[in-house]
Short mmCIF file of N, CA and C (backbone and C1' of nucleotides) in Angstrom, two decimals:
data_model
loop_
_atom_site.label_atom_id
_atom_site.label_comp_id
_atom_site.label_asym_id
_atom_site.label_seq_id
_atom_site.Cartn_x
_atom_site.Cartn_y
_atom_site.Cartn_z
N MET A 63 0.86 -1.24 0.06
CA MET A 63 -0.03 -0.08 -0.11
C MET A 63 0.96 1.22 -0.10
N ALA A 64 0.45 2.18 -0.76
CA ALA A 64 1.10 3.47 -0.92
C ALA A 64 0.60 4.53 -0.03
N TYR A 65 1.38 5.51 0.21
CA TYR A 65 0.92 6.64 1.07
C TYR A 65 1.23 8.03 0.23
N TRP A 66 0.23 8.88 0.43
CA TRP A 66 0.21 10.18 -0.28
C TRP A 66 -0.10 11.31 0.62
N LEU A 67 0.06 12.49 0.05
CA LEU A 67 -0.33 13.62 0.72
C LEU A 67 -1.11 14.55 -0.26
N ILE A 68 -2.25 15.01 0.09
CA ILE A 68 -3.08 15.92 -0.78
C ILE A 68 -3.35 17.16 0.00
N LYS A 69 -3.29 18.30 -0.81
CA LYS A 69 -3.47 19.54 -0.25
C LYS A 69 -4.74 20.25 -0.70
N SER A 70 -5.18 20.94 0.31
CA SER A 70 -6.52 21.73 0.01
C SER A 70 -6.42 23.07 0.71
N GLU A 71 -6.88 24.08 0.10
CA GLU A 71 -7.09 25.32 0.91
C GLU A 71 -8.37 25.19 1.60
N PRO A 72 -8.41 25.33 3.00
CA PRO A 72 -9.62 25.14 3.80
C PRO A 72 -10.80 25.97 3.25
N ALA A 73 -10.46 27.20 2.62
CA ALA A 73 -11.46 28.12 2.30
C ALA A 73 -12.27 27.45 1.12
N SER A 74 -11.65 26.60 0.26
CA SER A 74 -12.39 25.92 -0.73
C SER A 74 -12.90 24.66 -0.45
N TRP A 75 -12.01 23.85 0.14
CA TRP A 75 -12.54 22.49 0.61
C TRP A 75 -11.62 22.19 1.87
N SER A 76 -12.30 22.04 3.01
CA SER A 76 -11.68 21.81 4.31
C SER A 76 -11.89 20.38 4.70
N TRP A 77 -11.16 19.96 5.70
CA TRP A 77 -11.18 18.65 6.42
C TRP A 77 -12.56 18.47 6.94
N ALA A 78 -13.34 19.63 7.46
CA ALA A 78 -14.72 19.46 7.95
C ALA A 78 -15.60 19.05 6.74
N ASP A 79 -15.37 19.70 5.59
CA ASP A 79 -16.19 19.34 4.50
C ASP A 79 -16.06 17.84 4.08
N GLN A 80 -14.68 17.50 4.10
CA GLN A 80 -14.40 16.04 3.80
C GLN A 80 -15.18 15.09 4.84
N VAL A 81 -15.24 15.49 5.99
CA VAL A 81 -15.83 14.58 7.03
C VAL A 81 -17.31 14.61 6.70
N LYS A 82 -17.90 15.72 6.43
CA LYS A 82 -19.26 15.77 6.02
C LYS A 82 -19.71 14.88 4.92
N ALA A 83 -18.78 14.80 3.92
CA ALA A 83 -18.97 13.83 2.76
C ALA A 83 -19.31 12.44 3.11
N GLY A 84 -18.73 12.08 4.30
CA GLY A 84 -18.99 10.71 4.93
C GLY A 84 -18.35 9.58 4.18
N GLU A 85 -18.99 8.48 4.32
CA GLU A 85 -18.47 7.14 3.78
C GLU A 85 -18.32 7.21 2.39
N LYS A 86 -19.19 7.81 1.73
CA LYS A 86 -19.27 7.90 0.26
C LYS A 86 -18.14 8.69 -0.37
N GLY A 87 -17.57 9.59 0.41
CA GLY A 87 -16.47 10.37 0.09
C GLY A 87 -16.92 11.38 -0.98
N THR A 88 -15.84 11.83 -1.75
CA THR A 88 -16.07 12.87 -2.73
C THR A 88 -14.89 12.73 -3.81
N ASN A 89 -15.09 13.30 -4.96
CA ASN A 89 -14.04 13.30 -5.88
C ASN A 89 -13.08 14.48 -5.68
N TRP A 90 -11.75 14.22 -5.94
CA TRP A 90 -10.72 15.18 -5.72
C TRP A 90 -10.37 15.75 -6.98
N ASN A 91 -11.30 16.80 -7.25
CA ASN A 91 -11.16 17.25 -8.81
C ASN A 91 -10.35 18.55 -8.64
N GLY A 92 -10.04 19.11 -9.80
CA GLY A 92 -9.44 20.44 -9.96
C GLY A 92 -7.88 20.43 -10.01
N VAL A 93 -7.20 19.10 -9.96
CA VAL A 93 -5.90 19.07 -10.25
C VAL A 93 -5.46 19.33 -11.74
N ARG A 94 -4.62 20.33 -11.89
CA ARG A 94 -4.25 20.82 -13.23
C ARG A 94 -2.71 20.81 -13.42
N ASN A 95 -2.01 19.83 -12.81
CA ASN A 95 -0.58 19.74 -12.76
C ASN A 95 -0.21 18.37 -13.26
N HIS A 96 0.77 18.28 -14.18
CA HIS A 96 0.99 16.89 -14.63
C HIS A 96 1.69 15.95 -13.64
N GLN A 97 2.61 16.66 -12.82
CA GLN A 97 3.16 15.79 -11.84
C GLN A 97 2.10 15.33 -10.84
N ALA A 98 1.26 16.19 -10.47
CA ALA A 98 0.14 15.75 -9.57
C ALA A 98 -0.63 14.66 -10.15
N LYS A 99 -0.88 14.84 -11.43
CA LYS A 99 -1.69 13.91 -12.16
C LYS A 99 -1.11 12.49 -12.17
N GLN A 100 0.29 12.51 -12.38
CA GLN A 100 1.00 11.17 -12.35
C GLN A 100 0.85 10.45 -11.04
N ASN A 101 0.89 11.32 -9.94
CA ASN A 101 0.63 10.69 -8.60
C ASN A 101 -0.70 10.21 -8.49
N LEU A 102 -1.79 10.99 -8.96
CA LEU A 102 -3.18 10.52 -8.86
C LEU A 102 -3.28 9.14 -9.56
N MET A 103 -2.62 9.05 -10.78
CA MET A 103 -2.84 7.82 -11.59
C MET A 103 -2.15 6.60 -10.84
N ALA A 104 -1.16 6.91 -9.99
CA ALA A 104 -0.42 5.75 -9.21
C ALA A 104 -1.38 5.35 -8.00
N MET A 105 -2.31 6.07 -7.66
CA MET A 105 -3.08 5.74 -6.55
C MET A 105 -3.91 4.56 -6.78
N GLN A 106 -4.07 3.73 -5.84
CA GLN A 106 -4.87 2.59 -5.77
C GLN A 106 -5.98 2.54 -4.65
N ILE A 107 -7.10 1.87 -4.85
CA ILE A 107 -8.09 1.66 -3.85
C ILE A 107 -7.44 1.21 -2.64
N GLY A 108 -7.76 1.79 -1.53
CA GLY A 108 -7.10 1.44 -0.20
C GLY A 108 -5.94 2.17 0.19
N ASP A 109 -5.26 2.80 -0.73
CA ASP A 109 -4.21 3.71 -0.37
C ASP A 109 -4.61 4.80 0.60
N LYS A 110 -3.77 5.28 1.43
CA LYS A 110 -4.06 6.23 2.55
C LYS A 110 -3.36 7.61 1.94
N ALA A 111 -4.01 8.74 2.42
CA ALA A 111 -3.22 9.94 2.21
C ALA A 111 -3.57 10.86 3.32
N PHE A 112 -2.46 11.75 3.65
CA PHE A 112 -2.68 12.87 4.56
C PHE A 112 -3.48 13.86 3.85
N PHE A 113 -4.27 14.54 4.71
CA PHE A 113 -5.13 15.71 4.30
C PHE A 113 -4.40 16.92 4.84
N TYR A 114 -3.82 17.74 3.97
CA TYR A 114 -3.11 18.94 4.46
C TYR A 114 -3.90 20.07 4.05
N HIS A 115 -3.93 21.06 5.10
CA HIS A 115 -4.48 22.32 4.86
C HIS A 115 -3.45 23.47 4.51
N SER A 116 -3.49 23.88 3.31
CA SER A 116 -2.50 24.92 2.90
C SER A 116 -3.07 26.25 3.27
N ASN A 117 -1.99 27.22 3.24
CA ASN A 117 -2.34 28.69 3.42
C ASN A 117 -2.78 29.01 4.94
N GLU A 118 -4.01 28.46 5.20
CA GLU A 118 -4.64 28.66 6.45
C GLU A 118 -4.54 27.38 7.31
N GLY A 119 -3.71 27.46 8.37
CA GLY A 119 -3.58 26.29 9.10
C GLY A 119 -2.22 25.54 8.91
N LYS A 120 -1.84 25.28 7.65
CA LYS A 120 -0.57 24.77 7.18
C LYS A 120 -0.33 23.60 8.13
N ALA A 121 -1.08 22.54 8.18
CA ALA A 121 -0.94 21.42 8.90
C ALA A 121 -1.53 20.15 8.28
N ILE A 122 -0.99 19.16 8.53
CA ILE A 122 -1.76 17.78 8.17
C ILE A 122 -2.69 17.55 9.35
N ILE A 123 -3.91 17.50 8.89
CA ILE A 123 -4.94 17.44 9.88
C ILE A 123 -5.76 16.12 9.92
N GLY A 124 -5.71 15.40 8.90
CA GLY A 124 -6.48 14.12 8.92
C GLY A 124 -5.92 13.06 7.92
N ILE A 125 -6.64 12.04 7.85
CA ILE A 125 -6.20 10.76 6.93
C ILE A 125 -7.40 10.44 6.20
N VAL A 126 -7.22 10.27 4.77
CA VAL A 126 -8.30 9.87 3.87
C VAL A 126 -7.80 8.64 3.18
N GLU A 127 -8.80 7.88 2.62
CA GLU A 127 -8.57 6.69 1.91
C GLU A 127 -9.06 6.75 0.61
N ILE A 128 -8.22 6.26 -0.48
CA ILE A 128 -8.66 6.28 -1.84
C ILE A 128 -9.69 5.15 -2.02
N ILE A 129 -10.89 5.60 -2.47
CA ILE A 129 -11.90 4.69 -2.74
C ILE A 129 -12.37 4.47 -4.11
N LYS A 130 -11.81 5.24 -5.19
CA LYS A 130 -11.94 5.10 -6.56
C LYS A 130 -10.69 5.52 -7.25
N PRO A 131 -10.15 4.71 -8.07
CA PRO A 131 -8.94 5.11 -8.82
C PRO A 131 -9.26 6.05 -9.86
N PHE A 132 -8.05 6.63 -10.43
CA PHE A 132 -8.00 7.73 -11.42
C PHE A 132 -9.21 7.54 -12.62
N TYR A 133 -9.93 8.56 -12.71
CA TYR A 133 -10.82 8.69 -13.82
C TYR A 133 -11.03 10.10 -14.22
N PRO A 134 -11.44 10.29 -15.45
CA PRO A 134 -11.53 11.63 -16.12
C PRO A 134 -12.21 12.66 -15.20
N ASP A 135 -11.70 13.85 -15.08
CA ASP A 135 -12.29 15.02 -14.35
C ASP A 135 -13.19 15.78 -15.33
N PRO A 136 -14.53 15.78 -15.06
CA PRO A 136 -15.38 16.40 -16.09
C PRO A 136 -15.27 17.99 -16.01
N THR A 137 -14.69 18.46 -14.99
CA THR A 137 -14.46 19.96 -14.80
C THR A 137 -13.23 20.47 -15.61
N ASP A 138 -12.51 19.53 -16.19
CA ASP A 138 -11.44 20.00 -16.96
C ASP A 138 -11.72 20.06 -18.47
N PRO A 139 -11.81 21.10 -19.05
CA PRO A 139 -12.31 21.43 -20.40
C PRO A 139 -11.21 20.69 -21.35
N THR A 140 -10.03 20.50 -21.04
CA THR A 140 -9.04 19.90 -22.02
C THR A 140 -9.19 18.33 -21.95
N GLY A 141 -9.95 17.78 -21.01
CA GLY A 141 -9.91 16.33 -20.89
C GLY A 141 -8.72 15.59 -20.57
N LYS A 142 -7.69 16.39 -20.11
CA LYS A 142 -6.30 15.73 -19.99
C LYS A 142 -6.09 15.24 -18.56
N PHE A 143 -6.85 15.83 -17.66
CA PHE A 143 -6.61 15.64 -16.23
C PHE A 143 -7.80 14.73 -15.68
N GLY A 144 -7.52 14.28 -14.58
CA GLY A 144 -8.45 13.36 -13.93
C GLY A 144 -8.46 13.56 -12.37
N MET A 145 -9.07 12.58 -11.76
CA MET A 145 -9.21 12.73 -10.22
C MET A 145 -9.51 11.44 -9.83
N VAL A 146 -9.39 11.22 -8.42
CA VAL A 146 -9.79 10.07 -7.69
C VAL A 146 -10.81 10.41 -6.63
N ASP A 147 -11.53 9.36 -6.15
CA ASP A 147 -12.38 9.67 -5.03
C ASP A 147 -11.69 9.37 -3.58
N VAL A 148 -12.04 10.10 -2.72
CA VAL A 148 -11.38 9.89 -1.29
C VAL A 148 -12.59 9.95 -0.26
N ARG A 149 -12.34 9.30 0.79
CA ARG A 149 -13.19 9.43 1.89
C ARG A 149 -12.39 9.68 3.32
N ALA A 150 -12.98 10.48 4.16
CA ALA A 150 -12.26 10.72 5.42
C ALA A 150 -12.20 9.43 6.20
N VAL A 151 -11.05 9.13 6.90
CA VAL A 151 -10.86 7.87 7.74
C VAL A 151 -10.89 8.37 9.04
N LYS A 152 -9.89 9.19 9.46
CA LYS A 152 -9.91 9.82 10.86
C LYS A 152 -9.07 11.07 10.89
N PRO A 153 -9.40 11.84 11.87
CA PRO A 153 -8.54 13.01 11.97
C PRO A 153 -7.31 12.81 12.85
N LEU A 154 -6.26 13.58 12.68
CA LEU A 154 -5.16 13.48 13.63
C LEU A 154 -5.55 14.08 14.97
N LYS A 155 -5.17 13.41 16.07
CA LYS A 155 -5.44 14.00 17.39
C LYS A 155 -4.81 15.31 17.57
N HIS A 156 -3.52 15.33 17.05
CA HIS A 156 -2.81 16.60 17.03
C HIS A 156 -2.29 16.80 15.71
N PRO A 157 -2.93 17.88 15.04
CA PRO A 157 -2.44 18.23 13.63
C PRO A 157 -0.86 18.47 13.66
N VAL A 158 -0.29 17.92 12.56
CA VAL A 158 1.21 18.19 12.56
C VAL A 158 1.38 19.33 11.50
N THR A 159 2.01 20.33 12.06
CA THR A 159 2.16 21.57 11.29
C THR A 159 3.37 21.42 10.38
N LEU A 160 3.33 22.31 9.39
CA LEU A 160 4.54 22.38 8.51
C LEU A 160 5.70 22.85 9.23
N GLU A 161 5.62 23.64 10.28
CA GLU A 161 6.71 24.13 11.10
C GLU A 161 7.35 22.86 11.77
N ALA A 162 6.49 21.99 12.27
CA ALA A 162 6.98 20.77 12.96
C ALA A 162 7.67 19.86 12.04
N ILE A 163 7.11 19.71 10.81
CA ILE A 163 7.72 18.97 9.82
C ILE A 163 9.19 19.43 9.43
N LYS A 164 9.21 20.76 9.24
CA LYS A 164 10.50 21.29 8.81
C LYS A 164 11.56 21.19 10.03
N ALA A 165 10.97 21.22 11.18
CA ALA A 165 11.93 21.27 12.32
C ALA A 165 12.53 19.74 12.55
N ASP A 166 11.77 18.74 11.96
CA ASP A 166 12.22 17.32 12.14
C ASP A 166 13.21 16.97 11.14
N PRO A 167 14.50 16.55 11.53
CA PRO A 167 15.45 16.28 10.46
C PRO A 167 15.11 14.98 9.77
N ARG A 168 14.28 14.12 10.35
CA ARG A 168 13.89 12.87 9.70
C ARG A 168 12.90 13.14 8.55
N LEU A 169 12.42 14.36 8.57
CA LEU A 169 11.32 14.75 7.57
C LEU A 169 11.87 15.60 6.42
N LYS A 170 13.18 15.94 6.54
CA LYS A 170 13.74 16.91 5.60
C LYS A 170 13.65 16.64 4.15
N ASP A 171 13.38 15.36 3.84
CA ASP A 171 13.28 14.94 2.44
C ASP A 171 11.94 14.91 1.87
N MET A 172 10.88 15.24 2.67
CA MET A 172 9.53 15.29 2.24
C MET A 172 9.38 16.23 1.18
N VAL A 173 8.44 15.85 0.24
CA VAL A 173 8.09 16.76 -0.90
C VAL A 173 7.55 18.01 -0.48
N LEU A 174 6.84 17.89 0.65
CA LEU A 174 6.12 19.05 1.15
C LEU A 174 7.19 20.17 1.47
N VAL A 175 8.34 19.70 2.05
CA VAL A 175 9.38 20.70 2.35
C VAL A 175 10.18 21.24 1.07
N ASN A 176 10.34 20.29 0.14
CA ASN A 176 11.28 20.63 -0.91
C ASN A 176 10.48 21.18 -2.25
N ASN A 177 9.21 20.73 -2.32
CA ASN A 177 8.45 21.16 -3.48
C ASN A 177 7.07 21.42 -3.05
N SER A 178 7.07 22.68 -2.29
CA SER A 178 5.84 23.03 -1.46
C SER A 178 4.71 23.16 -2.50
N ARG A 179 4.87 23.49 -3.66
CA ARG A 179 3.68 23.70 -4.57
C ARG A 179 2.96 22.58 -5.09
N LEU A 180 3.62 21.50 -5.06
CA LEU A 180 2.95 20.28 -5.61
C LEU A 180 1.86 19.83 -4.83
N SER A 181 0.64 19.69 -5.39
CA SER A 181 -0.60 19.51 -4.55
C SER A 181 -0.85 18.04 -4.24
N VAL A 182 -0.35 17.16 -4.96
CA VAL A 182 -0.46 15.57 -4.65
C VAL A 182 0.87 15.10 -4.68
N GLN A 183 1.29 14.58 -3.54
CA GLN A 183 2.68 14.10 -3.35
C GLN A 183 2.68 12.70 -2.74
N PRO A 184 3.73 12.00 -3.13
CA PRO A 184 3.94 10.72 -2.58
C PRO A 184 4.50 10.91 -1.05
N VAL A 185 4.39 10.05 -0.23
CA VAL A 185 4.86 10.02 1.16
C VAL A 185 5.52 8.65 1.55
N ALA A 186 6.81 8.81 1.89
CA ALA A 186 7.44 7.43 2.15
C ALA A 186 6.88 6.81 3.43
N ASP A 187 7.11 5.44 3.50
CA ASP A 187 6.54 4.70 4.57
C ASP A 187 7.11 5.25 5.94
N ALA A 188 8.37 5.53 5.93
CA ALA A 188 8.96 6.07 7.21
C ALA A 188 8.47 7.27 7.68
N GLU A 189 8.20 8.28 6.63
CA GLU A 189 7.65 9.56 6.84
C GLU A 189 6.27 9.41 7.51
N TRP A 190 5.40 8.60 6.76
CA TRP A 190 3.99 8.22 7.26
C TRP A 190 4.00 7.94 8.71
N LYS A 191 4.83 6.92 8.98
CA LYS A 191 4.83 6.38 10.47
C LYS A 191 5.29 7.53 11.38
N ILE A 192 6.25 8.28 11.10
CA ILE A 192 6.63 9.43 11.93
C ILE A 192 5.54 10.38 12.09
N ILE A 193 4.93 10.82 11.11
CA ILE A 193 3.84 11.73 11.24
C ILE A 193 2.53 11.16 12.04
N CYS A 194 2.33 9.94 11.80
CA CYS A 194 1.18 9.37 12.57
C CYS A 194 1.60 9.30 14.01
N ALA A 195 2.78 9.04 14.31
CA ALA A 195 3.15 9.02 15.77
C ALA A 195 3.00 10.42 16.31
N GLU A 196 3.48 11.38 15.51
CA GLU A 196 3.48 12.79 16.08
C GLU A 196 1.93 13.29 16.20
N GLY A 197 1.06 12.75 15.32
CA GLY A 197 -0.28 13.07 15.33
C GLY A 197 -1.11 12.33 16.25
N GLY A 198 -0.58 11.30 16.86
CA GLY A 198 -1.26 10.62 17.86
C GLY A 198 -2.22 9.54 17.29
N VAL A 199 -2.02 9.08 16.12
CA VAL A 199 -2.87 7.99 15.51
C VAL A 199 -2.08 6.85 15.04
P DG B 230 10.72 19.92 -31.19
"O5'" DG B 230 11.41 21.39 -31.47
"C5'" DG B 230 12.75 21.52 -31.65
"C4'" DG B 230 13.04 22.96 -30.90
"C3'" DG B 230 12.98 22.80 -29.46
"O3'" DG B 230 14.11 23.78 -29.05
"C1'" DG B 230 11.53 24.49 -30.23
P DC B 231 14.71 23.76 -27.61
"O5'" DC B 231 14.89 25.32 -27.42
"C5'" DC B 231 15.47 26.00 -28.43
"C4'" DC B 231 15.08 27.54 -28.16
"C3'" DC B 231 15.12 27.95 -26.74
"O3'" DC B 231 16.00 29.21 -26.73
"C1'" DC B 231 13.09 28.53 -27.55
P DC B 232 16.71 29.69 -25.39
"O5'" DC B 232 15.66 30.79 -24.90
"C5'" DC B 232 15.30 31.94 -25.73
"C4'" DC B 232 14.09 32.60 -25.21
"C3'" DC B 232 14.15 32.83 -23.68
"O3'" DC B 232 13.57 34.17 -23.53
"C1'" DC B 232 12.11 31.71 -24.21
P DA B 233 14.42 35.08 -22.58
"O5'" DA B 233 13.41 36.36 -22.54
"C5'" DA B 233 12.85 36.84 -23.87
"C4'" DA B 233 11.45 37.16 -23.66
"C3'" DA B 233 11.11 37.87 -22.36
"O3'" DA B 233 10.15 38.93 -22.76
"C1'" DA B 233 9.81 35.99 -22.42
P DA B 234 9.68 39.99 -21.55
"O5'" DA B 234 8.23 39.48 -21.28
"C5'" DA B 234 7.34 39.26 -22.39
"C4'" DA B 234 5.93 38.72 -21.98
"C3'" DA B 234 5.48 39.41 -20.66
"O3'" DA B 234 4.16 39.73 -20.87
"C1'" DA B 234 5.59 37.08 -20.33
P DC B 235 3.17 40.59 -19.82
"O5'" DC B 235 2.42 39.55 -19.14
"C5'" DC B 235 1.70 38.62 -19.99
"C4'" DC B 235 1.30 37.31 -19.06
"C3'" DC B 235 0.75 37.78 -17.71
"O3'" DC B 235 -0.62 37.39 -17.68
"C1'" DC B 235 2.10 35.89 -17.53
P DG B 236 -1.63 37.75 -16.54
"O5'" DG B 236 -1.74 36.44 -15.82
"C5'" DG B 236 -2.14 35.33 -16.64
"C4'" DG B 236 -2.20 34.02 -15.78
"C3'" DG B 236 -2.96 34.11 -14.35
"O3'" DG B 236 -3.78 33.15 -14.12
"C1'" DG B 236 -0.71 33.51 -14.06
P DT B 237 -4.61 32.97 -12.83
"O5'" DT B 237 -3.66 31.95 -11.96
"C5'" DT B 237 -3.30 30.78 -12.46
"C4'" DT B 237 -2.67 30.03 -11.42
"C3'" DT B 237 -3.20 29.97 -9.98
"O3'" DT B 237 -3.19 28.80 -9.55
"C1'" DT B 237 -1.10 30.68 -9.94
P DT B 238 -4.01 28.28 -8.28
"O5'" DT B 238 -2.88 27.82 -7.31
"C5'" DT B 238 -1.83 27.00 -7.88
"C4'" DT B 238 -0.71 26.95 -6.87
"C3'" DT B 238 -1.12 26.76 -5.41
"O3'" DT B 238 -0.46 25.70 -5.01
"C1'" DT B 238 0.29 28.62 -5.71
P DG B 239 -0.78 25.12 -3.49
"O5'" DG B 239 0.14 25.86 -2.56
"C5'" DG B 239 1.53 25.75 -2.47
"C4'" DG B 239 2.06 26.82 -1.54
"C3'" DG B 239 1.34 26.83 -0.20
"O3'" DG B 239 2.39 26.88 0.74
"C1'" DG B 239 1.53 28.89 -1.10
P DG B 240 2.17 26.36 2.16
"O5'" DG B 240 3.44 26.92 2.87
"C5'" DG B 240 4.73 26.89 2.18
"C4'" DG B 240 5.65 28.02 2.51
"C3'" DG B 240 5.54 28.48 3.99
"O3'" DG B 240 6.97 28.90 4.11
"C1'" DG B 240 4.72 30.36 2.62
P DC B 241 7.40 29.03 5.68
"O5'" DC B 241 7.41 30.59 6.03
"C5'" DC B 241 8.21 31.46 5.35
"C4'" DC B 241 7.65 32.90 5.41
"C3'" DC B 241 7.28 33.37 6.79
"O3'" DC B 241 8.38 33.84 7.40
"C1'" DC B 241 5.89 34.28 5.13
P DG C 83 -4.78 42.80 1.52
"O5'" DG C 83 -3.55 43.43 0.85
"C5'" DG C 83 -2.62 44.11 1.83
"C4'" DG C 83 -1.32 43.71 1.48
"C3'" DG C 83 -1.01 43.61 0.06
"O3'" DG C 83 0.33 44.09 -0.18
"C1'" DG C 83 -0.47 41.61 0.93
P DC C 84 1.01 44.56 -1.57
"O5'" DC C 84 2.29 43.68 -1.41
"C5'" DC C 84 3.01 43.70 -0.18
"C4'" DC C 84 4.10 42.67 -0.27
"C3'" DC C 84 4.76 42.52 -1.66
"O3'" DC C 84 6.25 42.52 -1.59
"C1'" DC C 84 4.05 40.45 -0.82
P DC C 85 7.09 42.90 -2.87
"O5'" DC C 85 7.68 41.29 -2.95
"C5'" DC C 85 8.17 40.52 -2.03
"C4'" DC C 85 8.26 39.24 -2.46
"C3'" DC C 85 8.85 39.05 -3.94
"O3'" DC C 85 9.68 37.93 -3.88
"C1'" DC C 85 6.94 37.82 -3.60
P DA C 86 11.01 38.02 -4.63
"O5'" DA C 86 11.61 36.58 -4.43
"C5'" DA C 86 11.48 35.80 -3.08
"C4'" DA C 86 11.18 34.45 -3.34
"C3'" DA C 86 11.94 33.89 -4.63
"O3'" DA C 86 12.45 32.56 -4.21
"C1'" DA C 86 9.69 33.64 -4.87
P DA C 87 13.16 31.69 -5.30
"O5'" DA C 87 12.02 30.68 -5.84
"C5'" DA C 87 11.44 29.84 -4.69
"C4'" DA C 87 10.41 28.90 -5.47
"C3'" DA C 87 11.04 28.32 -6.69
"O3'" DA C 87 10.64 26.86 -6.75
"C1'" DA C 87 9.07 29.45 -7.35
P DC C 88 11.27 25.84 -7.69
"O5'" DC C 88 10.15 25.51 -8.74
"C5'" DC C 88 8.72 25.23 -8.19
"C4'" DC C 88 7.82 25.52 -9.30
"C3'" DC C 88 8.17 24.98 -10.65
"O3'" DC C 88 7.33 23.94 -10.94
"C1'" DC C 88 7.09 27.15 -10.79
P DG C 89 7.39 22.94 -12.16
"O5'" DG C 89 6.06 23.42 -13.04
"C5'" DG C 89 4.85 23.62 -12.32
"C4'" DG C 89 3.96 24.17 -13.14
"C3'" DG C 89 3.80 23.52 -14.62
"O3'" DG C 89 2.50 23.31 -15.04
"C1'" DG C 89 4.12 25.93 -14.71
P DT C 90 2.22 22.82 -16.56
"O5'" DT C 90 1.76 24.17 -17.32
"C5'" DT C 90 0.78 25.01 -16.74
"C4'" DT C 90 0.49 26.07 -17.58
"C3'" DT C 90 0.36 25.78 -18.98
"O3'" DT C 90 -0.94 26.41 -19.67
"C1'" DT C 90 1.98 27.49 -18.81
P DT C 91 -1.43 26.23 -20.97
"O5'" DT C 91 -1.23 27.54 -21.79
"C5'" DT C 91 -1.46 28.69 -21.12
"C4'" DT C 91 -0.90 29.89 -21.86
"C3'" DT C 91 -1.10 29.78 -23.25
"O3'" DT C 91 -1.75 30.91 -23.71
"C1'" DT C 91 1.19 30.15 -22.91
P DG C 92 -2.41 31.11 -25.20
"O5'" DG C 92 -1.30 31.86 -26.04
"C5'" DG C 92 -0.70 33.20 -25.34
"C4'" DG C 92 0.45 33.52 -26.32
"C3'" DG C 92 0.30 33.29 -27.88
"O3'" DG C 92 0.85 34.36 -28.45
"C1'" DG C 92 2.11 32.10 -27.14
P DG C 93 0.32 34.79 -30.00
"O5'" DG C 93 1.46 35.78 -30.34
"C5'" DG C 93 2.22 36.66 -29.52
"C4'" DG C 93 3.55 36.69 -29.91
"C3'" DG C 93 3.93 36.85 -31.34
"O3'" DG C 93 4.97 37.72 -31.45
"C1'" DG C 93 5.00 34.94 -30.34
P DC C 94 5.34 38.45 -32.94
"O5'" DC C 94 6.53 37.48 -33.36
"C5'" DC C 94 7.81 37.74 -32.66
"C4'" DC C 94 8.66 36.57 -33.07
"C3'" DC C 94 8.83 36.23 -34.59
"O3'" DC C 94 9.84 36.89 -35.21
"C1'" DC C 94 8.80 34.15 -33.15
#
DNA sequence: GCCAACGTTGGC
DNA sequence: GCCAACGTTGGC
């Protein structure tokens, strides 16, 4: 199983919104970046992803699960991009902030630190474990 | 196919 | 609100 990190601005789609979407989850649309698309395409049902609040909060706040693999994004006029469906699994007891991630030398290679603009990122197994421990899950 | 101009993202 | 980093667009 692979691990990922997906980012959202809480003003447009927040963790609370994701939780409200419930078991059926929601489609993760609007990705318009090829690198992010590659990552979306590599996702499989059952993979887990951190839900990160960018701009406001700047913290990993919850965990979601991939419930539908890559399919075309109807909101993309070019038809080139796609999306997956995700559902909320559980919140972190303690959100792990960007500041905390940057302060941890074990997490210095995270994409979040080195390529902060990429909105869909892979997360290494070791990084996943560290952040789960930090987050109390 | 190059590259300047422009738009967007996201941390600060 | 600013601006650096990055991706995309479009003229040549």
